[in-house]
PDB file of C-alpha atoms in Angstrom:
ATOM      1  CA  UNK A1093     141.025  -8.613 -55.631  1.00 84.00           C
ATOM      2  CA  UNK A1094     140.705  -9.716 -51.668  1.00 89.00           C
ATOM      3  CA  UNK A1095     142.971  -7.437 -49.626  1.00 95.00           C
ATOM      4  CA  UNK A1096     143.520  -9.580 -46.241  1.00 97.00           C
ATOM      5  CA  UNK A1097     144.780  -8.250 -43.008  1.00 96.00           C
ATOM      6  CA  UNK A1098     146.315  -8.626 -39.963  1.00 96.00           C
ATOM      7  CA  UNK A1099     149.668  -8.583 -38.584  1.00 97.00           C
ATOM      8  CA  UNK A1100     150.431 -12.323 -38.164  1.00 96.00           C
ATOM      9  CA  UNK A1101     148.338 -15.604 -39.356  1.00 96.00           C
ATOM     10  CA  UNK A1102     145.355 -16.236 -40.006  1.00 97.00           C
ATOM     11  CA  UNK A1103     145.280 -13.291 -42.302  1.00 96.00           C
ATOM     12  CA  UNK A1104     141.299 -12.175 -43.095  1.00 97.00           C
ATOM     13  CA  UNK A1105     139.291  -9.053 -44.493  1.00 96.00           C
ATOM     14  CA  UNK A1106     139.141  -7.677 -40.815  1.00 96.00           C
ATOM     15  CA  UNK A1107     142.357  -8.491 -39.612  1.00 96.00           C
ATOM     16  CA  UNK A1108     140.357  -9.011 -36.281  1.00 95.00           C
ATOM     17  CA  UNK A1109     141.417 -13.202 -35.984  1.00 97.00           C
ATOM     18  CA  UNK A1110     145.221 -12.589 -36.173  1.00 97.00           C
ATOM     19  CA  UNK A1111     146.832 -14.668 -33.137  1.00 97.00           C
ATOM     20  CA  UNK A1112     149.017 -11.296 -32.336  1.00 97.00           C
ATOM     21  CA  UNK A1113     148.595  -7.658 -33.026  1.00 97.00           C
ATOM     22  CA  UNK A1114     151.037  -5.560 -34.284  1.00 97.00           C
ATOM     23  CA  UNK A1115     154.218  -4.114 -32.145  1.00 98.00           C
ATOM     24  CA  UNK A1116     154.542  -2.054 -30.150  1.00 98.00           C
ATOM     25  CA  UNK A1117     153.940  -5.132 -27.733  1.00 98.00           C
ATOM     26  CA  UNK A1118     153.653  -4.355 -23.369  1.00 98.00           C
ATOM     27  CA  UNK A1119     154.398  -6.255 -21.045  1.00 98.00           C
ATOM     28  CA  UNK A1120     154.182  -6.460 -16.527  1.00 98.00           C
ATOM     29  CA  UNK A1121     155.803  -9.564 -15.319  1.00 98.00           C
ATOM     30  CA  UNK A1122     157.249 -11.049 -12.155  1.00 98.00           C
ATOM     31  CA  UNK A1123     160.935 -12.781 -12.392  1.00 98.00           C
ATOM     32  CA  UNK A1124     162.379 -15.468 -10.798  1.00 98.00           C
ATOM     33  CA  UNK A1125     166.470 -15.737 -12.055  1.00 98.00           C
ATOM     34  CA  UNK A1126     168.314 -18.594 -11.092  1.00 99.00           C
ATOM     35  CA  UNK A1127     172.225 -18.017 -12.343  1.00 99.00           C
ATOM     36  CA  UNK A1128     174.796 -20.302 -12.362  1.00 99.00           C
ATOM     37  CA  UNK A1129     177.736 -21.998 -14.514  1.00 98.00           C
ATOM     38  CA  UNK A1130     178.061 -25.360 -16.572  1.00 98.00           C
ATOM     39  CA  UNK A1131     180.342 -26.839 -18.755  1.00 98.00           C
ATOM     40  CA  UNK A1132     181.089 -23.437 -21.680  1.00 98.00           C
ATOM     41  CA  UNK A1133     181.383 -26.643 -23.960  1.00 98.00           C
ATOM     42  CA  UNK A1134     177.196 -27.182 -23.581  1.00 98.00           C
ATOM     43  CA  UNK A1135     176.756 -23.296 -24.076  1.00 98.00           C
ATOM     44  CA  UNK A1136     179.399 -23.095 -26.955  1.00 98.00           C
ATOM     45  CA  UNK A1137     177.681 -25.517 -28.750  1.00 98.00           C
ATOM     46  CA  UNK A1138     174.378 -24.131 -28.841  1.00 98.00           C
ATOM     47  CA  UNK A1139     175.754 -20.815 -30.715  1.00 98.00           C
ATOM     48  CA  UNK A1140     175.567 -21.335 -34.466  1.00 97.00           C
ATOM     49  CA  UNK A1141     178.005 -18.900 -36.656  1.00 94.00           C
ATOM     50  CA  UNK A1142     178.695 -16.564 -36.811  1.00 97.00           C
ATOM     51  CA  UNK A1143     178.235 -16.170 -33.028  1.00 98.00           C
ATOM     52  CA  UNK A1144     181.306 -17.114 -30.571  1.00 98.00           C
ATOM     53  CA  UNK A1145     181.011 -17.548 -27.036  1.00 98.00           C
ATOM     54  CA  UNK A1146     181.370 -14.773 -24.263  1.00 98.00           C
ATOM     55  CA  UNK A1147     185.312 -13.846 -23.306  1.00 96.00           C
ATOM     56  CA  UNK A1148     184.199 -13.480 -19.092  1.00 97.00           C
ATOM     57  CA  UNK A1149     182.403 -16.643 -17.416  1.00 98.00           C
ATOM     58  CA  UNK A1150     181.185 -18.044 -20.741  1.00 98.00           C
ATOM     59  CA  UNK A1151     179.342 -21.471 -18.937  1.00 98.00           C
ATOM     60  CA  UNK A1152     177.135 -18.857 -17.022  1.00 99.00           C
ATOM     61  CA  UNK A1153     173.396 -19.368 -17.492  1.00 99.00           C
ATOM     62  CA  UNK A1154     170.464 -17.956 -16.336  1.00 99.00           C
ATOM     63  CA  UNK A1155     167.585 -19.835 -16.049  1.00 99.00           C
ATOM     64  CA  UNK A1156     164.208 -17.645 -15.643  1.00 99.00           C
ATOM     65  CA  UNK A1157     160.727 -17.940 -14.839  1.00 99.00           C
ATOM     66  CA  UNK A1158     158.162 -14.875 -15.663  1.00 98.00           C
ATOM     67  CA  UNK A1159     154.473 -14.538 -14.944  1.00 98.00           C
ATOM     68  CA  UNK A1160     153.445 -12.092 -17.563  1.00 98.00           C
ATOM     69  CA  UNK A1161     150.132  -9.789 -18.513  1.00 98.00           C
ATOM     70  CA  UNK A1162     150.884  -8.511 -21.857  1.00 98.00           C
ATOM     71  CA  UNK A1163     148.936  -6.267 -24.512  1.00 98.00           C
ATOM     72  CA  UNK A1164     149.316  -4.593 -27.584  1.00 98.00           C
ATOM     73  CA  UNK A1165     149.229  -0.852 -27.754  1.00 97.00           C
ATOM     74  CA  UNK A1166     145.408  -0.301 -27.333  1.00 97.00           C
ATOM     75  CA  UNK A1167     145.694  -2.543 -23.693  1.00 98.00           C
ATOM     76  CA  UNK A1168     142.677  -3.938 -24.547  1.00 97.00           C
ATOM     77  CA  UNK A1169     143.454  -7.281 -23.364  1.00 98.00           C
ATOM     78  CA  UNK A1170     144.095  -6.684 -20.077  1.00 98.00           C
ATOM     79  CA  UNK A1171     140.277  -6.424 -19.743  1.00 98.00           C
ATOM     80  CA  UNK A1172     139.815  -9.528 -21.678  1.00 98.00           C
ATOM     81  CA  UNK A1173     142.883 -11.580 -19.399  1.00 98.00           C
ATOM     82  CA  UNK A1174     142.790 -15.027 -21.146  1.00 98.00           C
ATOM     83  CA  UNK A1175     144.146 -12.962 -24.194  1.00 97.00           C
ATOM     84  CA  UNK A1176     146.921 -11.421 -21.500  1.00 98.00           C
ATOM     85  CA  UNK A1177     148.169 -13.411 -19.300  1.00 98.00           C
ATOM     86  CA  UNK A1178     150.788 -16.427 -19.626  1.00 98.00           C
ATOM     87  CA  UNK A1179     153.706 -17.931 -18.392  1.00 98.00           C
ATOM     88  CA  UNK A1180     157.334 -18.741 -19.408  1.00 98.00           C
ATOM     89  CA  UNK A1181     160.790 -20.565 -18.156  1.00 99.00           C
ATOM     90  CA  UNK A1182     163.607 -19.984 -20.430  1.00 99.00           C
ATOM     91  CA  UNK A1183     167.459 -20.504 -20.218  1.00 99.00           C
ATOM     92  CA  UNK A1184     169.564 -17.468 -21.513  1.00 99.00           C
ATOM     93  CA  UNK A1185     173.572 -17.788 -21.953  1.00 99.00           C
ATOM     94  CA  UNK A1186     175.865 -14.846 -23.067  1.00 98.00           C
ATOM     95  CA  UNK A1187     177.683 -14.694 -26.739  1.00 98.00           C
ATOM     96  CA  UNK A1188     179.712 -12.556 -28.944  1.00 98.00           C
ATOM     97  CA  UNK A1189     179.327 -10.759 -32.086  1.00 98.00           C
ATOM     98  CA  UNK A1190     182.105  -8.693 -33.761  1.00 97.00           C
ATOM     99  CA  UNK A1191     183.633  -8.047 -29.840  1.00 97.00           C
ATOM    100  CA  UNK A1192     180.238  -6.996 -28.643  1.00 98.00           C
ATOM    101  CA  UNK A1193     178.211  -9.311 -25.694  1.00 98.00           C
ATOM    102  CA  UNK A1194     174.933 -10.335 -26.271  1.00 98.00           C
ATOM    103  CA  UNK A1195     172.503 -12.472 -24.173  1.00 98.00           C
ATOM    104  CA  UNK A1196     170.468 -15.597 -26.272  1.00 98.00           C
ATOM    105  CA  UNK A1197     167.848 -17.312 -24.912  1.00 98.00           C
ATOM    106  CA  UNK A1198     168.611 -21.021 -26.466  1.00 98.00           C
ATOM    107  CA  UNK A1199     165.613 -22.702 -24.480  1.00 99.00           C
ATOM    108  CA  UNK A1200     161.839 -21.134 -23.844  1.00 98.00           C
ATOM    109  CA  UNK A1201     158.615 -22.558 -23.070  1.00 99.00           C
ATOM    110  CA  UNK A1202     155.488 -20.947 -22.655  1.00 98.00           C
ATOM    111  CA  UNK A1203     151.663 -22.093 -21.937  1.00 98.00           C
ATOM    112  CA  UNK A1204     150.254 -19.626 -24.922  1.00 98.00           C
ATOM    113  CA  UNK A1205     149.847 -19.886 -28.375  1.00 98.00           C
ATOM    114  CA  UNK A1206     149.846 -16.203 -28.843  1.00 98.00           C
ATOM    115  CA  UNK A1207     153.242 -16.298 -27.031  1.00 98.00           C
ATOM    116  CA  UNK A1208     154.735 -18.936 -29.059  1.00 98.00           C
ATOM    117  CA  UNK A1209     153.707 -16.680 -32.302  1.00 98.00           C
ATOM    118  CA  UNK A1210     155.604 -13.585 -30.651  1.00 98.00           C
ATOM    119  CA  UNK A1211     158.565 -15.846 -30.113  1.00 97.00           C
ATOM    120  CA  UNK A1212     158.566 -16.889 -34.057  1.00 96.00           C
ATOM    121  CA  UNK A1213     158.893 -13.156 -34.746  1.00 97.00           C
ATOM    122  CA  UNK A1214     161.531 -12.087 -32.153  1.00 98.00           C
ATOM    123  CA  UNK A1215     163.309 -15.222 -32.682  1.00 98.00           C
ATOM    124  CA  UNK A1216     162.810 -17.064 -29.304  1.00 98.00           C
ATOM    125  CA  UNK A1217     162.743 -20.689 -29.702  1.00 98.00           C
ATOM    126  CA  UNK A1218     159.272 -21.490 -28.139  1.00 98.00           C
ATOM    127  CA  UNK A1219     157.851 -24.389 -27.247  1.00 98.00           C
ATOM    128  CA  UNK A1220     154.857 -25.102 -25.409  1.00 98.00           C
ATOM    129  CA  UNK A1221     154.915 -25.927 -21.613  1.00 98.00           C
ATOM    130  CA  UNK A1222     153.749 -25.997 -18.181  1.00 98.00           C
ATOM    131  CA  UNK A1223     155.401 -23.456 -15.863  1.00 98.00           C
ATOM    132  CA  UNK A1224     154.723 -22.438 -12.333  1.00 98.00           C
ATOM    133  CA  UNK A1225     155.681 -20.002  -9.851  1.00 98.00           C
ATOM    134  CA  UNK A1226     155.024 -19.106  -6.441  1.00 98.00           C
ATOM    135  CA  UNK A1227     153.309 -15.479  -6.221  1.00 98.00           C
ATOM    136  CA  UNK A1228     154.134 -12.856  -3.907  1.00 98.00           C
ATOM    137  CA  UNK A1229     151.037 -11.665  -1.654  1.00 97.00           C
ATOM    138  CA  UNK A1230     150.983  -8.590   0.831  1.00 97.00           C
ATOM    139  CA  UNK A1231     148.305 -10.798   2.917  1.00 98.00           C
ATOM    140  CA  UNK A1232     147.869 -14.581   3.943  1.00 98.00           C
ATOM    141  CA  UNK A1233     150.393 -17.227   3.885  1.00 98.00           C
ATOM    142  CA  UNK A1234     151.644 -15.982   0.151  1.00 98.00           C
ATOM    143  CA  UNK A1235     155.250 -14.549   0.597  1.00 98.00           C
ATOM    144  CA  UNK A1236     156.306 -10.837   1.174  1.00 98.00           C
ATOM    145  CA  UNK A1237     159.029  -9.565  -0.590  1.00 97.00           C
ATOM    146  CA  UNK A1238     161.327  -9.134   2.252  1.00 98.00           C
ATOM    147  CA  UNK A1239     164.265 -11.412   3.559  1.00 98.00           C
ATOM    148  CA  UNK A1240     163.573 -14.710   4.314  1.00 98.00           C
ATOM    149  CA  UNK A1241     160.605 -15.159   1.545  1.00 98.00           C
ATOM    150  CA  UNK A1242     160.962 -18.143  -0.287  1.00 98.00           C
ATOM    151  CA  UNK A1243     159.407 -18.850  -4.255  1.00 98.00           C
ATOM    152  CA  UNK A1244     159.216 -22.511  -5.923  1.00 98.00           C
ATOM    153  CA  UNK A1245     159.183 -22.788  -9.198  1.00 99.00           C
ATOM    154  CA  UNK A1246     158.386 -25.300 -11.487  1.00 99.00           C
ATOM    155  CA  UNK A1247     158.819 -26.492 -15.233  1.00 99.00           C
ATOM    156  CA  UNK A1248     157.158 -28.990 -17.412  1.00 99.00           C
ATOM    157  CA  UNK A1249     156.719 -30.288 -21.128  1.00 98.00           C
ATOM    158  CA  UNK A1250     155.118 -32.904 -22.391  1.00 98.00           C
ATOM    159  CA  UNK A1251     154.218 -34.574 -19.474  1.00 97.00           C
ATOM    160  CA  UNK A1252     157.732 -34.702 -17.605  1.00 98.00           C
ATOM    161  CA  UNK A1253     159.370 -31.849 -15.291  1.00 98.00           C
ATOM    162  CA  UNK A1254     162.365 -30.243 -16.905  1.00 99.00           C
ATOM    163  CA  UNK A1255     162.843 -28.045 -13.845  1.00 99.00           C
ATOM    164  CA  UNK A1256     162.189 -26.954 -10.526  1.00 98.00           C
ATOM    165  CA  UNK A1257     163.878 -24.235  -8.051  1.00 98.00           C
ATOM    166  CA  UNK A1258     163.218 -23.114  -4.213  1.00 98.00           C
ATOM    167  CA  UNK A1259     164.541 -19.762  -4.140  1.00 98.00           C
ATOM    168  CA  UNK A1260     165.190 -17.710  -0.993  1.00 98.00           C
ATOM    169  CA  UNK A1261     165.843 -14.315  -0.655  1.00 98.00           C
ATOM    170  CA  UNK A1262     168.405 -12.563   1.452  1.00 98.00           C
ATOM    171  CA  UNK A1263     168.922  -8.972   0.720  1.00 98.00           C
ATOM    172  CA  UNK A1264     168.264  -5.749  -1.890  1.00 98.00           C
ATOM    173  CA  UNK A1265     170.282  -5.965  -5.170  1.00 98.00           C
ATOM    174  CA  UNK A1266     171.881  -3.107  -7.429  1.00 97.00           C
ATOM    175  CA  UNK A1267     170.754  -5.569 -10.368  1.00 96.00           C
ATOM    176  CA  UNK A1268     168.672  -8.641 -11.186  1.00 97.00           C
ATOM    177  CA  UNK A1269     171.847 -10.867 -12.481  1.00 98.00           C
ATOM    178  CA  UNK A1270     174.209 -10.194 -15.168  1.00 98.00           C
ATOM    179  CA  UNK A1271     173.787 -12.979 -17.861  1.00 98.00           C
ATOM    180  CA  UNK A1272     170.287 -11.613 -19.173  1.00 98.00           C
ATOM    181  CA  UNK A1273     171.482  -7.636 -18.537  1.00 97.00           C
ATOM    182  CA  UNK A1274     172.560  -7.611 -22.724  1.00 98.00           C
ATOM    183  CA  UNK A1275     170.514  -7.138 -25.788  1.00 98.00           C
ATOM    184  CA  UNK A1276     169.729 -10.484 -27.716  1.00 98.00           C
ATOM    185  CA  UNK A1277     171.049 -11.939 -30.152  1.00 98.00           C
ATOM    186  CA  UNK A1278     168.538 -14.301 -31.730  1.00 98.00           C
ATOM    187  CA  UNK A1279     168.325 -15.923 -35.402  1.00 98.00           C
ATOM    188  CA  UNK A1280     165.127 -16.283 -37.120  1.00 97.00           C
ATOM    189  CA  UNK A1281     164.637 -19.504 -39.223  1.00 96.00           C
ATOM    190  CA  UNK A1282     162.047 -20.856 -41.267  1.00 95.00           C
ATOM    191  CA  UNK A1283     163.164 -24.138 -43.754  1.00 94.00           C
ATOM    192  CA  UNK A1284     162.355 -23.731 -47.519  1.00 95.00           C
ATOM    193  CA  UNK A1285     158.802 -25.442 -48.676  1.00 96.00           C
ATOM    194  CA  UNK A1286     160.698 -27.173 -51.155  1.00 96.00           C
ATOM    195  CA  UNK A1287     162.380 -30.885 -50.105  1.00 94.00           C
ATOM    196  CA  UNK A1288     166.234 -29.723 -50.092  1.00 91.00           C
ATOM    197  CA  UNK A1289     165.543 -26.130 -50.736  1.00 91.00           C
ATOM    198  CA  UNK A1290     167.540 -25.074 -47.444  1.00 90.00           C
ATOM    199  CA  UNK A1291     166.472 -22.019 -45.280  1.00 93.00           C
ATOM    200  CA  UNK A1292     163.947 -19.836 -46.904  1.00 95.00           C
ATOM    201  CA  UNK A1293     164.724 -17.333 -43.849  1.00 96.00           C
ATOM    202  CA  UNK A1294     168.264 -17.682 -42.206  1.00 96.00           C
ATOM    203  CA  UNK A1295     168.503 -14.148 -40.000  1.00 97.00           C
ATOM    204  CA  UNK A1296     170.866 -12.830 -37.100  1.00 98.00           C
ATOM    205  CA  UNK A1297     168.868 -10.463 -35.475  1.00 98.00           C
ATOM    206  CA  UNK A1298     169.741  -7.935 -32.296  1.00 98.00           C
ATOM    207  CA  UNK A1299     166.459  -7.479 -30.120  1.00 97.00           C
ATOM    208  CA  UNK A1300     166.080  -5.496 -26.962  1.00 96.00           C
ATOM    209  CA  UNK A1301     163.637  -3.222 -24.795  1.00 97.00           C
ATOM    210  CA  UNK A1302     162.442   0.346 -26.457  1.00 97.00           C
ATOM    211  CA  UNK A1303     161.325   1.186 -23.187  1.00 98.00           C
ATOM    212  CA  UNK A1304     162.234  -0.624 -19.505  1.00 97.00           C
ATOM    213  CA  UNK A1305     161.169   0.216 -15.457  1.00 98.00           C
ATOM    214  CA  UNK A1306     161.544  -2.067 -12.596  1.00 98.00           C
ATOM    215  CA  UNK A1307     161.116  -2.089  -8.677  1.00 97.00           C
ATOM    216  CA  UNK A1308     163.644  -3.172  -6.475  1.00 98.00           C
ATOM    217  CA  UNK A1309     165.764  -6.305  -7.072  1.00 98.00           C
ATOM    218  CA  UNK A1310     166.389  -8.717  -4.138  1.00 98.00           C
ATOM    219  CA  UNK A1311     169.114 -11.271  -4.051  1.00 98.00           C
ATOM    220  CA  UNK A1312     169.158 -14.239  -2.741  1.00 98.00           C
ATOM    221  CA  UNK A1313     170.155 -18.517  -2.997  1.00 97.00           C
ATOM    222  CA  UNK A1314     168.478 -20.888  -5.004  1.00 98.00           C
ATOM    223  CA  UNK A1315     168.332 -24.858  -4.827  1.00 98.00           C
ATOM    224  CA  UNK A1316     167.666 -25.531  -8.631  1.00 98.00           C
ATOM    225  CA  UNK A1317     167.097 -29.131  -9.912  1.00 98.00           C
ATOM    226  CA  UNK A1318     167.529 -30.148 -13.864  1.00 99.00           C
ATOM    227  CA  UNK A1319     165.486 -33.244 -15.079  1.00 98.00           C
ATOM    228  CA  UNK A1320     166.420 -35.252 -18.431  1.00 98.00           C
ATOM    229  CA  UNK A1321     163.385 -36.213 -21.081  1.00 98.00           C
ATOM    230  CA  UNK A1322     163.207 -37.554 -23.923  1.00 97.00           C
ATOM    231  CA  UNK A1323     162.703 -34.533 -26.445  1.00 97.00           C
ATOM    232  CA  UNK A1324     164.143 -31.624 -24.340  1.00 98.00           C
ATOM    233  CA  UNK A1325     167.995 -31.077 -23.730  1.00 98.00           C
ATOM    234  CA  UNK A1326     168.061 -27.875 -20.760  1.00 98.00           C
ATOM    235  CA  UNK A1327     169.650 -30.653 -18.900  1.00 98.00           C
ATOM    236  CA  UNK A1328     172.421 -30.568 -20.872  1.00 98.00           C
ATOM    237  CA  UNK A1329     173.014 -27.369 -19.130  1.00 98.00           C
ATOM    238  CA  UNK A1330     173.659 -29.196 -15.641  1.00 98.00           C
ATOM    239  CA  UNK A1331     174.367 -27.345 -13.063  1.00 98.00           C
ATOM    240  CA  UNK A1332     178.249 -27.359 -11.927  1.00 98.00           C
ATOM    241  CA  UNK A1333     178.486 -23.838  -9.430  1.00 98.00           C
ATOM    242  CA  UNK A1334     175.597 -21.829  -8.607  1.00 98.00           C
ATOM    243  CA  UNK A1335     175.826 -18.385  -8.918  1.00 98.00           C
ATOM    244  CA  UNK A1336     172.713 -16.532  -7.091  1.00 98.00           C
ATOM    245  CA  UNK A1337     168.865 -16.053  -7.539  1.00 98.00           C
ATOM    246  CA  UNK A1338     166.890 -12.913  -7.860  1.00 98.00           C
ATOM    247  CA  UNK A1339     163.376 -11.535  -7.654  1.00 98.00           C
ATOM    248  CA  UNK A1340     162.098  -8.290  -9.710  1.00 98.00           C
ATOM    249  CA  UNK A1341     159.169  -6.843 -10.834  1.00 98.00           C
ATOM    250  CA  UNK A1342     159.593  -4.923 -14.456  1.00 98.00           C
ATOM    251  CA  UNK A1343     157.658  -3.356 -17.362  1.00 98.00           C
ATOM    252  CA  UNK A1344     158.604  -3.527 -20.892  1.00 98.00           C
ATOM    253  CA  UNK A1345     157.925  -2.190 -24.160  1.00 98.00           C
ATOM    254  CA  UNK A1346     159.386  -4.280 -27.106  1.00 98.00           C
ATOM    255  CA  UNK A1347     158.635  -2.384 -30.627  1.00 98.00           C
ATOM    256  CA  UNK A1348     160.947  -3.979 -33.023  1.00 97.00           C
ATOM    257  CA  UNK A1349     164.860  -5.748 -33.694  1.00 98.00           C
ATOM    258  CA  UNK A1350     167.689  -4.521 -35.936  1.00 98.00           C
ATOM    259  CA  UNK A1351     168.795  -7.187 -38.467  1.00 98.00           C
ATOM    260  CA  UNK A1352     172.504  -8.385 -37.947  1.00 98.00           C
ATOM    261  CA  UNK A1353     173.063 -10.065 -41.098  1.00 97.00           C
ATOM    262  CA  UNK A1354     171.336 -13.031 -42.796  1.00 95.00           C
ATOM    263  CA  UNK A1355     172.407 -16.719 -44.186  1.00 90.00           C
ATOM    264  CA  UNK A1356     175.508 -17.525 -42.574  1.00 82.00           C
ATOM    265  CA  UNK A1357     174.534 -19.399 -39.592  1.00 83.00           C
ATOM    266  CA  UNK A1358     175.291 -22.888 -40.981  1.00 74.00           C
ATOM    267  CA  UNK A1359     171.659 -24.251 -39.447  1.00 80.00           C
ATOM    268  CA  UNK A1360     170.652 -27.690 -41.147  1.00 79.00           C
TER     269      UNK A1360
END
C-alpha cells in the first residue's frame, strides 16, 4: 500500500510538492495599521455564534498591510525568496467569547498561493489580491523611519482597488494599536461533499504567536480611502472616526491553535 506525504495538498511519496510545510511556521514583516471606528452594526454582523461583539469601542477596526518573508523551520526559503516572500491587507475587528476579547480578522487578501493554504489552516479567510506598500530605506528618496515619513499603501482584487492609505508618522508609540493586540478567534469551515450534507468541518478556534519580538512602534495619522466592488464587502466597514496609524517591524513564530469548540456557528 502507497504511504503519501506531506503536510498539506498535493500529498506524494516524497512529501517534497506540498504547497506548505509543516508548523512551526516564521515569519519578518513590516506593518502598516490604520485604526479607526464604523458602524458596530457592520462588525456585529460579521461574527457568527457563538461569538458576540467586544463590550469597549466594538465598531473599531484595524485595517493592516504586511510585507512578509516567511519560512518553515529549516529557513530554507529565504534562500529560495519566491517561496518566501508575499504580501497581505486584512481588516481585523475585536469579539467576545465566554467574557474574554479576541481579535478576528473577517477580511484578508494575499498575492500567494502558499499563503492562502496557511490561511485555510489557521482559519483566515484568504483571498487572492494585489497589495502594495511603500518601503522604508536608510538611503535615497525611500522614507526613514523618523517623524515626518510618510507610507502609501494600496489594495486590489480582481481588477478594482478596495483600498488605499497615506500614512504619516508623528512620534514613538508604547504599542502598535489596540484592536489586533488579542489572540484570534477564527472558525475553520469546509462544506460537506455531499449536496445538503452541511459543514463537514464547523470549528471555533483560538490562534496566537508561540513566540513574538518587535522594534519600535511609531504613531502617527492616516488618510485611508474604502472603494466598493462588486464581489468584495471591506467597504461595508466605512470609515466614520479615525483612530490613528502605526508603523512596526516584528518577528513571529506561529506553531499551532487551541480548538474552542466545534458546530455551533450557524454558517450556511
Amino acid at each position: 500500500m502507497t504511504t503519501v506525504r506531506g503536510f498539506f495538498t498535493p500529498k506524494t511519496a516524497t512529501g517534497a510538492s506540498s504547497l506548505i510545510p509543516s508548523p512551526p511556521w516564521r515569519y519578518s514583516g513590516d506593518l502598516l495599521t490604520v485604526e479607526y471606528r464604523t458602524d458596530p452594526d457592520r462588525v456585529r454582523e460579521l461574527l457568527p455564534a457563538p461569538l458576540e461583539s467586544a463590550e469597549d469601542d466594538p465598531g473599531a477596526v484595524a485595517l493592516i498591510w504586511a510585507d512578509w518573508q516567511s519560512c518553515g523551520a529549516s529557513g530554507e526559503e529565504l534562500l529560495d525568496p519566491v517561496r518566501a516572500q508575499y504580501k497581505e491587507a486584512f481588516a481585523v475587528v475585536r469579539c467576545t467569547y465566554r467574557g474574554r476579547t479576541y481579535s478576528r480578522c473577517v477580511f484578508i487578501w494575499v498575492d500567494k498561493d502558499f499563503a492562502i493554504a496557511r490561511g485555510l489552516h489557521q482559519g483566515y479567510p484568504k483571498k487572492l489580491g494585489s497589495i502594495h506598500q511603500t518601503r522604508p530605506h536608510p538611503y535615497g528618496p525611500a522614507p526613514r523611519i523618523e517623524a515626518g515619513a510618510r507610507f502609501g499603501a494600496t489594495l486590489a482584487a480582481a481588477d478594482r482597488r478596495l483600498a488605499q492609505a497615506v500614512v504619516t508618522l508623528r512620534e514613538p508609540s508604547r504599542t502598535n494599536g489596540f484592536v489586533n493586540g488579542h489572540p484570534m478567534a477564527h472558525h475553520r469551515w469546509l462544506p460537506s461533499v455531499e449536496k445538503g450534507g452541511g459543514p463537514a468541518l464547523d470549528e471555533l478556534i483560538e490562534s496566537g504567536a508561540a513566540s513574538f519580538e518587535a522594534g519600535p512602534a511609531w504613531r502617527g495619522d492616516a488618510d485611508l480611502e474604502l472603494f466598493e466592488a462588486p464581489t468584495e464587502e471591506l467597504a461595508r466597514l466605512e470609515v466614520r472616526e479615525p483612530i490613528a496609524a502605526y508603523y512596526r517591524q516584528v518577528g513571529v513564530v506561529w506553531d499551532g491553535g487551541r480548538l474552542l469548540e466545534s458546530g455551533t456557528s450557524g454558517a450556511e
